[in-house]
CSV table of C-alpha atoms in Angstrom, one decimal:
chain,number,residue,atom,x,y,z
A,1,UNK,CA,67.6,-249.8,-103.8
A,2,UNK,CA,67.0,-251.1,-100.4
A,3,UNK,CA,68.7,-248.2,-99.0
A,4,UNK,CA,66.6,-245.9,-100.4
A,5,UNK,CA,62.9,-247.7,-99.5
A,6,UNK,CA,64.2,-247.5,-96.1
A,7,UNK,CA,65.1,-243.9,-96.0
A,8,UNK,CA,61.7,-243.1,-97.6
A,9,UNK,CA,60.1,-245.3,-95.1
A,10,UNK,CA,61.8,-243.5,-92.2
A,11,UNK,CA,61.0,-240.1,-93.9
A,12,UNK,CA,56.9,-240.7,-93.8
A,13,UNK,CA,57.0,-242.5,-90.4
A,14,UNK,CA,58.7,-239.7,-88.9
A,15,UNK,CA,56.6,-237.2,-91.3
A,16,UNK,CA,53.7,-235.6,-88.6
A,17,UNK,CA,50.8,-235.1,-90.7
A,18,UNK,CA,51.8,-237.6,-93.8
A,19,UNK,CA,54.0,-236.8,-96.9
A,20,UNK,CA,53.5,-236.3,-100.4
A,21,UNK,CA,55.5,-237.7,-103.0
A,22,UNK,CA,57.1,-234.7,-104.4
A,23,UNK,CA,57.9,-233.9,-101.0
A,24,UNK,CA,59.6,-237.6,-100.9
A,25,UNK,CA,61.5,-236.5,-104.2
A,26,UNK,CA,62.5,-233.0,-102.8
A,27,UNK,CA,64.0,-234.3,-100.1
A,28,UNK,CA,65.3,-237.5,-101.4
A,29,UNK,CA,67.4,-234.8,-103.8
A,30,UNK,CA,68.9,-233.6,-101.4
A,31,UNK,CA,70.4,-235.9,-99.1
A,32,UNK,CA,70.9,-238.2,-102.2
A,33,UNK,CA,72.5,-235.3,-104.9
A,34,UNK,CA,70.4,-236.7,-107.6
A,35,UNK,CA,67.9,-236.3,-109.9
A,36,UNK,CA,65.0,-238.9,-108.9
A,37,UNK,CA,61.8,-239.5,-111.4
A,38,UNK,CA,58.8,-239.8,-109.7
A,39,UNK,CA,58.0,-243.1,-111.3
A,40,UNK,CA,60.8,-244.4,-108.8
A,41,UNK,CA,59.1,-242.2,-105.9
A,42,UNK,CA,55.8,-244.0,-106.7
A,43,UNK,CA,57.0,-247.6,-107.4
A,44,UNK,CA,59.1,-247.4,-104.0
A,45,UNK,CA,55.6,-246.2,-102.3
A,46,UNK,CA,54.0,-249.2,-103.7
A,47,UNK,CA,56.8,-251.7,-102.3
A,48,UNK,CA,56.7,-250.1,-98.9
A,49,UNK,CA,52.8,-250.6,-99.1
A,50,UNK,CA,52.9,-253.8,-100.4
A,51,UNK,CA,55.3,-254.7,-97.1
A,52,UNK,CA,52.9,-253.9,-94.5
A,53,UNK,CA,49.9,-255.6,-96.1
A,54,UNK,CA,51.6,-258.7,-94.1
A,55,UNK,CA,49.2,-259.8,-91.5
A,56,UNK,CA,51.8,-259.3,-89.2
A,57,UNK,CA,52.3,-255.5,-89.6
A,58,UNK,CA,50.2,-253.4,-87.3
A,59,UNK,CA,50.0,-250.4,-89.5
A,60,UNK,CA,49.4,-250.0,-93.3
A,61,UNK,CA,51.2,-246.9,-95.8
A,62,UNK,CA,47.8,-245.3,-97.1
A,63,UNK,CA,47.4,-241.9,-99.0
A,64,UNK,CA,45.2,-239.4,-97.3
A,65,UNK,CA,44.7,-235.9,-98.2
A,66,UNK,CA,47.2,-236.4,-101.4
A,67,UNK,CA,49.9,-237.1,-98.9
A,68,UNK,CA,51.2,-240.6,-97.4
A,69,UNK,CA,51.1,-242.0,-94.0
A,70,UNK,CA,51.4,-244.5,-91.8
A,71,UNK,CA,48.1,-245.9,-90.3
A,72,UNK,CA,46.5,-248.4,-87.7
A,73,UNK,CA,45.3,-250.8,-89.5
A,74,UNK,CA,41.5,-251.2,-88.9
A,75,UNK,CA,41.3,-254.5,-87.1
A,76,UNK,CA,42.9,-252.5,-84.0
A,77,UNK,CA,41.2,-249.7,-83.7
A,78,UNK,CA,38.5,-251.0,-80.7
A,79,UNK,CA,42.3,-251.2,-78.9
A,80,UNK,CA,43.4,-247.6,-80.0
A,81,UNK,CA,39.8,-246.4,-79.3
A,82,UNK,CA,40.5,-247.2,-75.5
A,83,UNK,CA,43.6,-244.9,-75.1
A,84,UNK,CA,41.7,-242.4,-76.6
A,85,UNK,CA,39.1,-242.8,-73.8
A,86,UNK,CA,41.5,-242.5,-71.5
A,87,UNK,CA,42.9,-239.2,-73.1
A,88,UNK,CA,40.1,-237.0,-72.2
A,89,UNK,CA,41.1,-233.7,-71.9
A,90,UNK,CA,41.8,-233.7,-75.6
A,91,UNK,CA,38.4,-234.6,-76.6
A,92,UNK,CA,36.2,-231.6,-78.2
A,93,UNK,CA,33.0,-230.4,-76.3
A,94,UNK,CA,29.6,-231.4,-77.3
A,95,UNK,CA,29.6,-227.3,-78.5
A,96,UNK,CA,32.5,-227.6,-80.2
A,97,UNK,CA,31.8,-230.8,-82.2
A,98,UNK,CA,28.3,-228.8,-83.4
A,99,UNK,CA,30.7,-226.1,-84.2
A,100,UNK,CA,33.2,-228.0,-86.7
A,101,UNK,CA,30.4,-230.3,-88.0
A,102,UNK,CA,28.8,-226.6,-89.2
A,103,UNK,CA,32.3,-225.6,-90.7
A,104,UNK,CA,32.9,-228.4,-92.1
A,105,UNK,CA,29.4,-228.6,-94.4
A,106,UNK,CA,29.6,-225.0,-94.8
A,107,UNK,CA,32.7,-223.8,-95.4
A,108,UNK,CA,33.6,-220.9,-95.8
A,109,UNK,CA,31.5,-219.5,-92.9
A,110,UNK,CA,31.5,-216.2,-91.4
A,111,UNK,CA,31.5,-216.6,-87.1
A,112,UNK,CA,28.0,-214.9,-87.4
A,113,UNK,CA,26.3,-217.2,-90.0
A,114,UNK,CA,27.6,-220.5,-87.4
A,115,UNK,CA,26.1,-218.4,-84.1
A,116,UNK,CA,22.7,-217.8,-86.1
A,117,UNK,CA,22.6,-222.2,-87.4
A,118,UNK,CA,23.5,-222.8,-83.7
A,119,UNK,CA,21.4,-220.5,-82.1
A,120,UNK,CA,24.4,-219.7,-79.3
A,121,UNK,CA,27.7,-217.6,-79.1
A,122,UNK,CA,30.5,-220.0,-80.5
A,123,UNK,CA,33.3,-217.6,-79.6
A,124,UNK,CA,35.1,-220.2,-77.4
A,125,UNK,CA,33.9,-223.1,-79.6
A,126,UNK,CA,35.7,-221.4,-82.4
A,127,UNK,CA,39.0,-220.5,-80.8
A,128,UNK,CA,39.0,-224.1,-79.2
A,129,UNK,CA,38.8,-225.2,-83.0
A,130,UNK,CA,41.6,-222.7,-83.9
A,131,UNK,CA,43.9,-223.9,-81.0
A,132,UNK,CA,43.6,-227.0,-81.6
A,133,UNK,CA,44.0,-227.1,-85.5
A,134,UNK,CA,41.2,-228.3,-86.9
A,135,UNK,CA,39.8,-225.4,-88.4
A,136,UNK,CA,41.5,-222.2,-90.2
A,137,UNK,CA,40.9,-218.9,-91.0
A,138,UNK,CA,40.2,-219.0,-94.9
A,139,UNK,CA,40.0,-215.4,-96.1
A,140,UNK,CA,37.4,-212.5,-95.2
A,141,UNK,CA,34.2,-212.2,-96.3
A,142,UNK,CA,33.0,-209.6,-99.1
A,143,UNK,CA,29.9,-208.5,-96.5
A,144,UNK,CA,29.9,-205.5,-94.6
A,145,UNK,CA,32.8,-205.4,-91.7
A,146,UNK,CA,34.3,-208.2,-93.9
A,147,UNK,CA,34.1,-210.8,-91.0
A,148,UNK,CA,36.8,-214.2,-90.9
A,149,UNK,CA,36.0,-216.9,-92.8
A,150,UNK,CA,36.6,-220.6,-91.1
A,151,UNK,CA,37.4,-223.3,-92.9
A,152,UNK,CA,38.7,-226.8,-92.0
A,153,UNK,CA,42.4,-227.8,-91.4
A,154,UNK,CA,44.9,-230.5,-93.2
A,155,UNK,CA,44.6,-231.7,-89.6
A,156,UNK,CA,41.0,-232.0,-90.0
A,157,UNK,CA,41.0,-233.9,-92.9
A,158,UNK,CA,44.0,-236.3,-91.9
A,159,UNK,CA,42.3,-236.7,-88.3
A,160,UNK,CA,39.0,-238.3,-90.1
A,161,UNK,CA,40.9,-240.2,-92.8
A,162,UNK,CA,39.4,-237.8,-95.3
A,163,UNK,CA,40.8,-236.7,-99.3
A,164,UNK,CA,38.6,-234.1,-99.4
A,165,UNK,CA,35.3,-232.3,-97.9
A,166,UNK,CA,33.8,-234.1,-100.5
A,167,UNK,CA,34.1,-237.3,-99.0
A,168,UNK,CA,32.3,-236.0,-95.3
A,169,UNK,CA,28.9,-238.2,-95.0
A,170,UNK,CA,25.9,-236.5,-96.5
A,171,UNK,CA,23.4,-235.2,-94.4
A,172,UNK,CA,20.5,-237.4,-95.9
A,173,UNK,CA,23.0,-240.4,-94.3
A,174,UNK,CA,23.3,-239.1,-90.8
A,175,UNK,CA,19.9,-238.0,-90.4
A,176,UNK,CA,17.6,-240.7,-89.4
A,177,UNK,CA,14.3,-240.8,-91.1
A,178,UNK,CA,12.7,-240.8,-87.1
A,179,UNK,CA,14.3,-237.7,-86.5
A,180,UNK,CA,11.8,-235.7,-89.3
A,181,UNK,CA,9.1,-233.5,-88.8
A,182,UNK,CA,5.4,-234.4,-89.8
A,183,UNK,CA,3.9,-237.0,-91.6
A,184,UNK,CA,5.2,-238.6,-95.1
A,185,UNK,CA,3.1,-238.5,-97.6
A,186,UNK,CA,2.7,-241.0,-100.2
């Protein structure tokens, strides 16, 4: 048994974007040539969890986007946030960011209908997005010229730690009651 929570441990740390369980089972099938139940799959997931709750263990086995993974835990991330100071060149463009935070609470969205909320050509903002995986191309539209549709990426959603777009901040949240228009009436 110990055998086998260390090759499934070795399969989701060296698993890029995180792994679900039936992709755990698939695999395990194969390089074991047996039949696993997915009762096994899920009780070995708990034991590997339940390993790096020690407060020793710099990472913790969490579910994100249906699919395990091996995360920071939270009491480092001021120490993680540094390096990704330092990294720069991979950081998005104030453009950019206005760009995905449109996709995201609007998805699908044509090119068009993200140029006429930002007021701005978002060509460039939109094929940074693309190159760098965050957003997708989700269909065409059923309007005239049937543009692209954009939608966000697996990528996306394991880069913010997010199950679903139902889980993005709602707007009411963000938006601070200073930055309204006119007076409140009461």
């Amino acid at each position: 048994m110990e055998k086998l929570i260390c090759e499934i441990e070795a399969l989701i740390y060296a698993s890029e974007y995180g792994i679900t369980p039936a992709e755990i089972k698939q695999v395990m099938e194969t390089v074991m040539e047996k039949s696993l139940e997915e009762h096994e799959i899920h009780s070995i997931l708990a034991e590997i969890e339940r390993r790096y709750q020690q407060e020793d263990r710099v990472m913790e086995l969490r579910m994100v986007n249906s699919a395990y993974q091996f995360l920071t835990k939270p009491r480092y991330y001021a120490t993680i946030n540094q390096l990704q100071a330092h990294r720069a060149k991979k950081k998005l463009s104030q453009a950019a960011l206005e760009t995905l935070a449109i996709i995201a609470y609007r998805q699908p969205i044509t090119k068009l209908e993200i140029e006429q909320i930002r007021g701005v050509n978002c060509d460039y903002s939109v094929q940074r997005l693309l190159e760098k995986e965050l957003i997708v191309i989700a269909g065409k539209s059923e309007s005239v010229g049937r543009p692209i549709l954009y939608g966000t990426s697996n990528l996306f959603m394991d880069h913010f730690g997010l199950n679903s777009v139902a889980d993005l901040p709602k707007l009411k949240e963000i938006v601070a009651e200073s930055n309204t228009i006119g007076e409140a009436t009461n």
